[in-house]
mmCIF file of C-alpha atoms in Angstrom:
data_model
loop_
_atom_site.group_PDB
_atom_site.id
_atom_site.type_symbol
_atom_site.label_atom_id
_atom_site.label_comp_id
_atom_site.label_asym_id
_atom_site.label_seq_id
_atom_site.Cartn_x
_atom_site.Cartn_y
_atom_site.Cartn_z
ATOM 1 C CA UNK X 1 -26.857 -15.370 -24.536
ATOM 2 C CA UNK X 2 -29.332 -14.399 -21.751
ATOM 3 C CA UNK X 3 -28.837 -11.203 -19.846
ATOM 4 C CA UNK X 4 -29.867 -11.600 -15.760
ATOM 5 C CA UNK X 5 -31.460 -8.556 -13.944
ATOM 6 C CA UNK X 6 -33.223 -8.638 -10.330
ATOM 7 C CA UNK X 7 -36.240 -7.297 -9.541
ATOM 8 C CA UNK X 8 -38.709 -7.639 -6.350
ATOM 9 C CA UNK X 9 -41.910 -9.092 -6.594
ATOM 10 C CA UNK X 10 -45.069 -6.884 -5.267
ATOM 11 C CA UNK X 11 -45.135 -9.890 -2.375
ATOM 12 C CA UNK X 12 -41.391 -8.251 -1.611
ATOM 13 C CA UNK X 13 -40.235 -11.749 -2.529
ATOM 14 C CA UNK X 14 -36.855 -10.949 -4.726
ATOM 15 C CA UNK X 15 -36.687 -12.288 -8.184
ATOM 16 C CA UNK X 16 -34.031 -12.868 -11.236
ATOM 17 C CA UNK X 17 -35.235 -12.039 -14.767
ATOM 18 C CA UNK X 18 -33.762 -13.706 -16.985
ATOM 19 C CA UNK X 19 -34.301 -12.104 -20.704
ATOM 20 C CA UNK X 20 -32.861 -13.088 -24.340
ATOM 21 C CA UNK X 21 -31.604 -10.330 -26.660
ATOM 22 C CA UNK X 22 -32.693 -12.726 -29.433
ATOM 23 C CA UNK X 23 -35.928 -12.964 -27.984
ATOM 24 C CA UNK X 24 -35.491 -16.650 -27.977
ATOM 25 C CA UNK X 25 -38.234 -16.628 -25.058
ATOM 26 C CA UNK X 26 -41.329 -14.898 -25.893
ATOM 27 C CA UNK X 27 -41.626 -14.111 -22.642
ATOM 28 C CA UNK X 28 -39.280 -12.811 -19.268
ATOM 29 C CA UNK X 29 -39.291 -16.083 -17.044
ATOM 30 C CA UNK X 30 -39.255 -15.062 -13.375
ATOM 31 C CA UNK X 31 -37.417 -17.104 -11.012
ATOM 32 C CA UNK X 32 -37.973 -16.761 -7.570
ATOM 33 C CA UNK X 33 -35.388 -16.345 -4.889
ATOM 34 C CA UNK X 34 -36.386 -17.255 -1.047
ATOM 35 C CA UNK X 35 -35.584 -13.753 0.837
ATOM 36 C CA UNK X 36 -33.166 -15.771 3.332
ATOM 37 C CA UNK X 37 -30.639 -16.068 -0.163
ATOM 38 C CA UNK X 38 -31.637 -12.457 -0.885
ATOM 39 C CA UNK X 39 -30.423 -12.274 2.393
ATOM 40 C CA UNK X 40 -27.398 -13.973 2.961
ATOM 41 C CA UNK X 41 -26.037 -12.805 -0.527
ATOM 42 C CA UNK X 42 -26.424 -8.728 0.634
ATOM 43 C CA UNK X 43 -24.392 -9.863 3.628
ATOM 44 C CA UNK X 44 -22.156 -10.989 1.845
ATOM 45 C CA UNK X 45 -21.630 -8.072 -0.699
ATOM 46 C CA UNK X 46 -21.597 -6.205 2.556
ATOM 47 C CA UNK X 47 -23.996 -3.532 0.783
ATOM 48 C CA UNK X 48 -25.510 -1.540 3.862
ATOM 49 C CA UNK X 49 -22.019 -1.338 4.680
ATOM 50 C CA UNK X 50 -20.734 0.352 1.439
ATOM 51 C CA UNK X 51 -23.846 2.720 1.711
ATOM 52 C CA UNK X 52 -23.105 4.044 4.847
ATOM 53 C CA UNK X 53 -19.340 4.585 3.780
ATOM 54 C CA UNK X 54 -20.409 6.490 0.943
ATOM 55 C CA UNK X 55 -22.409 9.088 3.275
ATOM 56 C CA UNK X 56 -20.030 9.330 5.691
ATOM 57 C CA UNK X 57 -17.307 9.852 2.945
ATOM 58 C CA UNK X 58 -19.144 12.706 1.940
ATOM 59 C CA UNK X 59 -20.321 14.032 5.143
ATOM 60 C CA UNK X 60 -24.071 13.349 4.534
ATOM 61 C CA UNK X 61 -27.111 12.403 6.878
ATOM 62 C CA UNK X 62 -29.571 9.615 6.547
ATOM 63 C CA UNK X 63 -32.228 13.136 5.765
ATOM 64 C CA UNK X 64 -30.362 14.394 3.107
ATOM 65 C CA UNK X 65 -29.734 11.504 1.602
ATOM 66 C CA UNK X 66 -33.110 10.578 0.983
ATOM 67 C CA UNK X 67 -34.144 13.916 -0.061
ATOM 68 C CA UNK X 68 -31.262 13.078 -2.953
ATOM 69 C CA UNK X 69 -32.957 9.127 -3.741
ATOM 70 C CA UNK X 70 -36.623 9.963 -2.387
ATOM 71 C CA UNK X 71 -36.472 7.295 0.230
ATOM 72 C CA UNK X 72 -36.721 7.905 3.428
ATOM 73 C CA UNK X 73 -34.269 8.005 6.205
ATOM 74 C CA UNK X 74 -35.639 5.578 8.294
ATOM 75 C CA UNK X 75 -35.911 3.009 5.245
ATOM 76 C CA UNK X 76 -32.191 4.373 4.311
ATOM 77 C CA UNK X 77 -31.190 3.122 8.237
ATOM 78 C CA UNK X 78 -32.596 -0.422 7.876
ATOM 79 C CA UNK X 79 -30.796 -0.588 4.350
ATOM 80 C CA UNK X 80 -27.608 0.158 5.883
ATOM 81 C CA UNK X 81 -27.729 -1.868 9.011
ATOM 82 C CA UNK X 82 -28.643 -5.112 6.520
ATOM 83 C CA UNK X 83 -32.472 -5.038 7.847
ATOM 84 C CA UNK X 84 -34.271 -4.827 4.457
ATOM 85 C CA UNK X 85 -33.051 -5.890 1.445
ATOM 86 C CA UNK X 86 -32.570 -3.691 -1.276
ATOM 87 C CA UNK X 87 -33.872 -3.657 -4.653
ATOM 88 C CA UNK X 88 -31.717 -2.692 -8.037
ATOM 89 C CA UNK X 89 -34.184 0.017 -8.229
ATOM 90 C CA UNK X 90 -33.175 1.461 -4.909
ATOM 91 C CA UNK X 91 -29.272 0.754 -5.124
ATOM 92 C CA UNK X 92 -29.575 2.341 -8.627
ATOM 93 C CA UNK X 93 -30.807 5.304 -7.053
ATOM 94 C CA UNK X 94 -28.020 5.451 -4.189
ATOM 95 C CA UNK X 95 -25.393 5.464 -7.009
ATOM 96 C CA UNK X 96 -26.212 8.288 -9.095
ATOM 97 C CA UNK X 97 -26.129 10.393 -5.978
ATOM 98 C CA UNK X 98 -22.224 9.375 -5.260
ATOM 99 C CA UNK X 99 -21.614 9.162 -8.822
ATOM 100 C CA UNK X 100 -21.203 5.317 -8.693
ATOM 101 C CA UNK X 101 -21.985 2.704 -10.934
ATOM 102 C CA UNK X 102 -24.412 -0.461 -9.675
ATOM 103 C CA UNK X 103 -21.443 -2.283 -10.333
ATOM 104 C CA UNK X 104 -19.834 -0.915 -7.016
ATOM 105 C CA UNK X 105 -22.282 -2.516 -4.848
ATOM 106 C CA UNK X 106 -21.279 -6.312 -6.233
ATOM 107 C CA UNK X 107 -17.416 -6.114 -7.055
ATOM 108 C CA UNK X 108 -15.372 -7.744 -4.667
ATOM 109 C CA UNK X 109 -13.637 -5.542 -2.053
ATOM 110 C CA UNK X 110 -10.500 -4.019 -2.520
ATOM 111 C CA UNK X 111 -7.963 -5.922 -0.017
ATOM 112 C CA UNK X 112 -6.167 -2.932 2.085
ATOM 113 C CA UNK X 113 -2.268 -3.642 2.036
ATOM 114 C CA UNK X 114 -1.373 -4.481 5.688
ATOM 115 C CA UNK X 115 1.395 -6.281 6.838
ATOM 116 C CA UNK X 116 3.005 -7.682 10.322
ATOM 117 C CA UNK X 117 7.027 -8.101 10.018
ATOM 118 C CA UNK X 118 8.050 -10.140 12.954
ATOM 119 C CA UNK X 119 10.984 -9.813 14.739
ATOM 120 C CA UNK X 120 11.505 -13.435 14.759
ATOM 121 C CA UNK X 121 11.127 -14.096 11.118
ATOM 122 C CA UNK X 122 13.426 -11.193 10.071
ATOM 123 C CA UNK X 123 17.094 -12.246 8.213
ATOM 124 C CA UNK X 124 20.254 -10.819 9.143
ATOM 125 C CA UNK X 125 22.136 -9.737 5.855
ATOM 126 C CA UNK X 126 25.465 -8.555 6.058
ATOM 127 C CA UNK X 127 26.741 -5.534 4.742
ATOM 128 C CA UNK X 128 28.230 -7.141 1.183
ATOM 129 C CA UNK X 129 30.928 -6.491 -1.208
ATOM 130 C CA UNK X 130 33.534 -6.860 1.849
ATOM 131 C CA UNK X 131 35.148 -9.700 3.364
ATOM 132 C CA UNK X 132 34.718 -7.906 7.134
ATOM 133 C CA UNK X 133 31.197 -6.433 7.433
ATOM 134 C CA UNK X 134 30.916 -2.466 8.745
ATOM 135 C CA UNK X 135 27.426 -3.369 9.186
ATOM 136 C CA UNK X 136 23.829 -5.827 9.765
ATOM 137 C CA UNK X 137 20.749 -5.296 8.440
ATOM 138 C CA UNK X 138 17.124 -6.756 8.246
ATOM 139 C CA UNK X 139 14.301 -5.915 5.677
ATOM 140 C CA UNK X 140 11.299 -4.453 7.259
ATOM 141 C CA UNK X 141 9.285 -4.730 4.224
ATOM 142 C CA UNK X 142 10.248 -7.904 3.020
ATOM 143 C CA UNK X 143 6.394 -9.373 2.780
ATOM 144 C CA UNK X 144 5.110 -6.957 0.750
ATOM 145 C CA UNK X 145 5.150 -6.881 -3.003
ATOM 146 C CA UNK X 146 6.292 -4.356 -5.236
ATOM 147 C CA UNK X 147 6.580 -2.108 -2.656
ATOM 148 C CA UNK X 148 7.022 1.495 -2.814
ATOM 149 C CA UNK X 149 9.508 2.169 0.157
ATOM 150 C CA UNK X 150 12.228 -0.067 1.651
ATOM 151 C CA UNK X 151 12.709 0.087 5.691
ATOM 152 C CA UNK X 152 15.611 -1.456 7.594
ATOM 153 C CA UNK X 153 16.839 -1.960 10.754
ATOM 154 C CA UNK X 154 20.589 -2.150 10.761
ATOM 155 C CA UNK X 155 23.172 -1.958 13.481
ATOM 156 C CA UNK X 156 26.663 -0.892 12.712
ATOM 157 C CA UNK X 157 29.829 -2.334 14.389
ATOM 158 C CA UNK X 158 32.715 0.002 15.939
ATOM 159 C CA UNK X 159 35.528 0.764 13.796
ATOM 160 C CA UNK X 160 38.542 -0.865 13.469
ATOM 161 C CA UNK X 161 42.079 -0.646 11.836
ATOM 162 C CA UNK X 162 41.842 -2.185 8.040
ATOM 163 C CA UNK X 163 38.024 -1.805 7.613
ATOM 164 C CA UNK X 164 37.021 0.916 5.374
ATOM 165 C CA UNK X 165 33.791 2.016 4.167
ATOM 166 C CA UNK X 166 32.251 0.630 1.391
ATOM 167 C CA UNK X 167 30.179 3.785 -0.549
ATOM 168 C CA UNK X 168 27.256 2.996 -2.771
ATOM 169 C CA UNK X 169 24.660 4.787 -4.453
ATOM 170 C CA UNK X 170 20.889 3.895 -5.672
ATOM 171 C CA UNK X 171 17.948 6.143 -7.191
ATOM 172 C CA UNK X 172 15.844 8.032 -5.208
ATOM 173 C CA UNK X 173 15.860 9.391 -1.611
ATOM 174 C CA UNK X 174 17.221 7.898 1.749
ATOM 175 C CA UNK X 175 15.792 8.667 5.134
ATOM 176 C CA UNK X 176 17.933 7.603 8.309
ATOM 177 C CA UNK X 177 17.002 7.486 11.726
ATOM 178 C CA UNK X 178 19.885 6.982 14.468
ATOM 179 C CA UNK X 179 18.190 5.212 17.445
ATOM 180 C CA UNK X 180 21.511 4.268 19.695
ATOM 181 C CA UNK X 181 25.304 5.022 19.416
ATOM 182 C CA UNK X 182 26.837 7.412 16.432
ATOM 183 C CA UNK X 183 27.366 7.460 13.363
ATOM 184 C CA UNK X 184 29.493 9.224 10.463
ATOM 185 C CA UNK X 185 27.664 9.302 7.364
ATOM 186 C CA UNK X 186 29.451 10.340 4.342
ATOM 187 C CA UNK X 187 27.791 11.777 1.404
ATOM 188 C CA UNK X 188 29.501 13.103 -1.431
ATOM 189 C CA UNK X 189 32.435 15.186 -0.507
ATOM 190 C CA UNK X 190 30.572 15.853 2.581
ATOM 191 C CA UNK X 191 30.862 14.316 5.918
ATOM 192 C CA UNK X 192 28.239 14.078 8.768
ATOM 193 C CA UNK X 193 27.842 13.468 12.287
ATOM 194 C CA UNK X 194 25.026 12.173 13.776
ATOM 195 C CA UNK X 195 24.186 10.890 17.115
ATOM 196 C CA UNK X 196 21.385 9.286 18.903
ATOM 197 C CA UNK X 197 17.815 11.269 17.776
ATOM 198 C CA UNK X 198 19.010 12.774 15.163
ATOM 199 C CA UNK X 199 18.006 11.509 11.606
ATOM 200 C CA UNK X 200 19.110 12.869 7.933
ATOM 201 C CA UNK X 201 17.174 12.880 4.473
ATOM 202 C CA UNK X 202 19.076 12.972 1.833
ATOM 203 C CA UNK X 203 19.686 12.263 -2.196
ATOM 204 C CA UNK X 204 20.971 8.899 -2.689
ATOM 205 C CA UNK X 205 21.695 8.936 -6.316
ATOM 206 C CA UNK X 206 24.950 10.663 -4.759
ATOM 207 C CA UNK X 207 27.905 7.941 -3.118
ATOM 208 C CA UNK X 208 27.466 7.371 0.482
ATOM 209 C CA UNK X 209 28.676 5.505 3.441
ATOM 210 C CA UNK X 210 28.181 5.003 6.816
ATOM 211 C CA UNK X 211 30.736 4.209 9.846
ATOM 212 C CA UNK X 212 29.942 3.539 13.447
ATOM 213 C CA UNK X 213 32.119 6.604 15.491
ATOM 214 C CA UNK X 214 31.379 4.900 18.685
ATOM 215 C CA UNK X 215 32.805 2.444 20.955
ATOM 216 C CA UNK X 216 29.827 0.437 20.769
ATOM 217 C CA UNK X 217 27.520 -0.638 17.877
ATOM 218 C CA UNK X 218 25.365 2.153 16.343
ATOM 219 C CA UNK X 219 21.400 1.296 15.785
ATOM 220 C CA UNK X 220 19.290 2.852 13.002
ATOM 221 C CA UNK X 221 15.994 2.840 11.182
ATOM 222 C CA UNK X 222 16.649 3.443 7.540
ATOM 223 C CA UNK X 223 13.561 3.901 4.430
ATOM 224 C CA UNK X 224 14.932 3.837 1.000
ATOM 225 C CA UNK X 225 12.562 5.506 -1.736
ATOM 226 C CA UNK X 226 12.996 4.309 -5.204
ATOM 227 C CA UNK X 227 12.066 7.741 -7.107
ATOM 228 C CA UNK X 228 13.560 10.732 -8.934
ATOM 229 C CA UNK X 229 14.655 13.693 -6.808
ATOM 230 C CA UNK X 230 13.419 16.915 -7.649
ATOM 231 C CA UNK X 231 16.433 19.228 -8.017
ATOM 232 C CA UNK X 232 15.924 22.957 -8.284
ATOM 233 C CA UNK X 233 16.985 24.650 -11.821
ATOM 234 C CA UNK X 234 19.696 26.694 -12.037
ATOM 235 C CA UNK X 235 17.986 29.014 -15.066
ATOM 236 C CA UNK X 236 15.172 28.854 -12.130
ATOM 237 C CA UNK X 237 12.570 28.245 -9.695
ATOM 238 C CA UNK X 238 11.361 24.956 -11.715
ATOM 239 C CA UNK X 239 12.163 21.921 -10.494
ATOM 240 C CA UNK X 240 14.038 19.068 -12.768
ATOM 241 C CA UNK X 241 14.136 15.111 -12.368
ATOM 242 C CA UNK X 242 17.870 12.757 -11.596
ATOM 243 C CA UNK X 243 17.324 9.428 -11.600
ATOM 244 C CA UNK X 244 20.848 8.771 -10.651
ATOM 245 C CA UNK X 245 20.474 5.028 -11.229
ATOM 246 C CA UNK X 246 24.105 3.478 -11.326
ATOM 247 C CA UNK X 247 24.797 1.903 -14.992
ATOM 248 C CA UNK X 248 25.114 -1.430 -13.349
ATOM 249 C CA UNK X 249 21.769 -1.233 -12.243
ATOM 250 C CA UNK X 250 19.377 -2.797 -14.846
ATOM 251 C CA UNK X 251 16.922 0.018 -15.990
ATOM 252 C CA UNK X 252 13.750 -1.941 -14.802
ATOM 253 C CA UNK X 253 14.774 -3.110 -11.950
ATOM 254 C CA UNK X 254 13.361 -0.164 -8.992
ATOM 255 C CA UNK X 255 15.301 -1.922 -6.074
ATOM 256 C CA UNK X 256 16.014 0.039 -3.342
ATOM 257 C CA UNK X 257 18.435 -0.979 -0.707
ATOM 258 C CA UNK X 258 21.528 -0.881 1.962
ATOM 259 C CA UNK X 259 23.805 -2.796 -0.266
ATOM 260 C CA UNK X 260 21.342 -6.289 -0.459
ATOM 261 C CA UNK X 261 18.093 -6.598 0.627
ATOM 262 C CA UNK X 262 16.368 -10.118 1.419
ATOM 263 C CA UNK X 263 12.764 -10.291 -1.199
ATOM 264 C CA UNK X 264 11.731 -12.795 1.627
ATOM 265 C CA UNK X 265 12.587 -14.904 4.062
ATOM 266 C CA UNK X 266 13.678 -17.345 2.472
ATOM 267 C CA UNK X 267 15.703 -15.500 0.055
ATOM 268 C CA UNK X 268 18.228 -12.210 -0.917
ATOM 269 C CA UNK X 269 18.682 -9.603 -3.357
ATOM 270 C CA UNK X 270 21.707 -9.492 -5.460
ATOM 271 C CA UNK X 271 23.970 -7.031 -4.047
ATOM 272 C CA UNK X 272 25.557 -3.905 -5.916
#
């Protein structure tokens, strides 16, 4: 099987080598590549641009870095701005100094996670497990997969005789954010409340519930965090790990939540 390295030419024309570790060819063929492909495929890789990142990253001028590769800054400035095209030579030279493999320069590009929830496309769930809903919610992070947080917007209705509060618990931590009306939030054996502005952070491995204390409905940001809180020892400063995942909660499933959270738009989560 042939192995394929690049190379330029003394003409600056850049070539592909193509060599056999059987030595099935007694001799390296050169093929030559016009420099507009050269060209268009270092545009592609985006090359100058990972270069430049690279120096920035580490704080480092177009001087020093040549001093580190022996080419010179103004060369260095072309390479980056996709005016000259590199040889392996070069790049190879650029990589030892951010301790890089040549490899870097050709893999694709990492995709950065980033993505728009509309307000249009959001589902209303329910609050479940009742017949008469205390409360609405709608996934803020139902587009992205395995995601590490969960964020809600949910708006809870005023009380009223024969609705009670449904308490639940999940792994991990639970921010909440009150953004209009009040709320009493019950945690434990503890009850809290809250009012517009204020927010709480809290363990939710331990039962809570929440119940509008207004007239009108109550508005809130909530972010579930599927993790184990850090609880401090009582032999000590060091800190131990609770999961406090319910038993009815299937050990591999990390699902944080209200009480159901839609995976999409399309569809739910079961409830628990």
């Amino acid at each position: 099987m042939s192995k394929q390295t690049a190379t330029t030419s003394p003409s600056g024309i850049a070539e592909i080598v193509l060599s056999s570790p059987e030595d099935a060819l007694p001799d390296h063929q050169n093929l030559q590549v016009d420099g507009e492909a050269a060209e268009a495929f270092i545009s592609e890789k985006r090359i100058g641009e990972r270069i430049k990142y690279l120096r920035l990253k580490k704080s480092m001028g177009l001087v020093e870095l040549g001093h580190h590769t022996g080419l010179s800054a103004s060369f260095l400035s072309q390479l980056e701005t996709g005016r000259v095209v590199p040889t392996l030579r070069n790049l190879a030279r650029i990589a030892l100094v951010f301790s890089k493999d040549l490899s870097y320069f050709f893999d694709p590009e990492p995709q950065t996670l980033f993505r728009v929830h509309r307000e249009k496309d959001r589902i209303r769930q329910p609050q479940s497990g009742v017949d008469d809903p205390g409360y609405f919610f709608e996934s803020l992070g139902y587009m992205v997969p395995d995601r590490q947080l969960d964020p809600y917007f949910a708006e809870f209705l005023p009380a009223k005789r024969g609705r009670g509060a449904r308490a639940h618990q999940h792994t991990g931590c639970e921010f909440l954010y009150v953004m209009t009306g009040a709320l009493d939030i019950q945690h434990g054996e503890s009850k809290y409340h809250i009012e517009t502005g204020d927010a709480v952070y809290f363990d939710a491995s331990t039962t809570h519930s929440y119940v509008c204390s207004g007239e009108t409905s109550a508005t809130a940001v909530i972010v579930t965090l599927q993790q184990p809180v850090a609880t401090q020892s009582s032999r000590g400063n060091s800190a131990s790990f609770t999961s406090g995942r319910p038993r009815h909660m299937a050990s591999t499933a990390l699902r944080p939540r209200i009480d159901a959270v839609p995976t999409r738009k399309t569809g739910s989560r079961t409830s628990h």
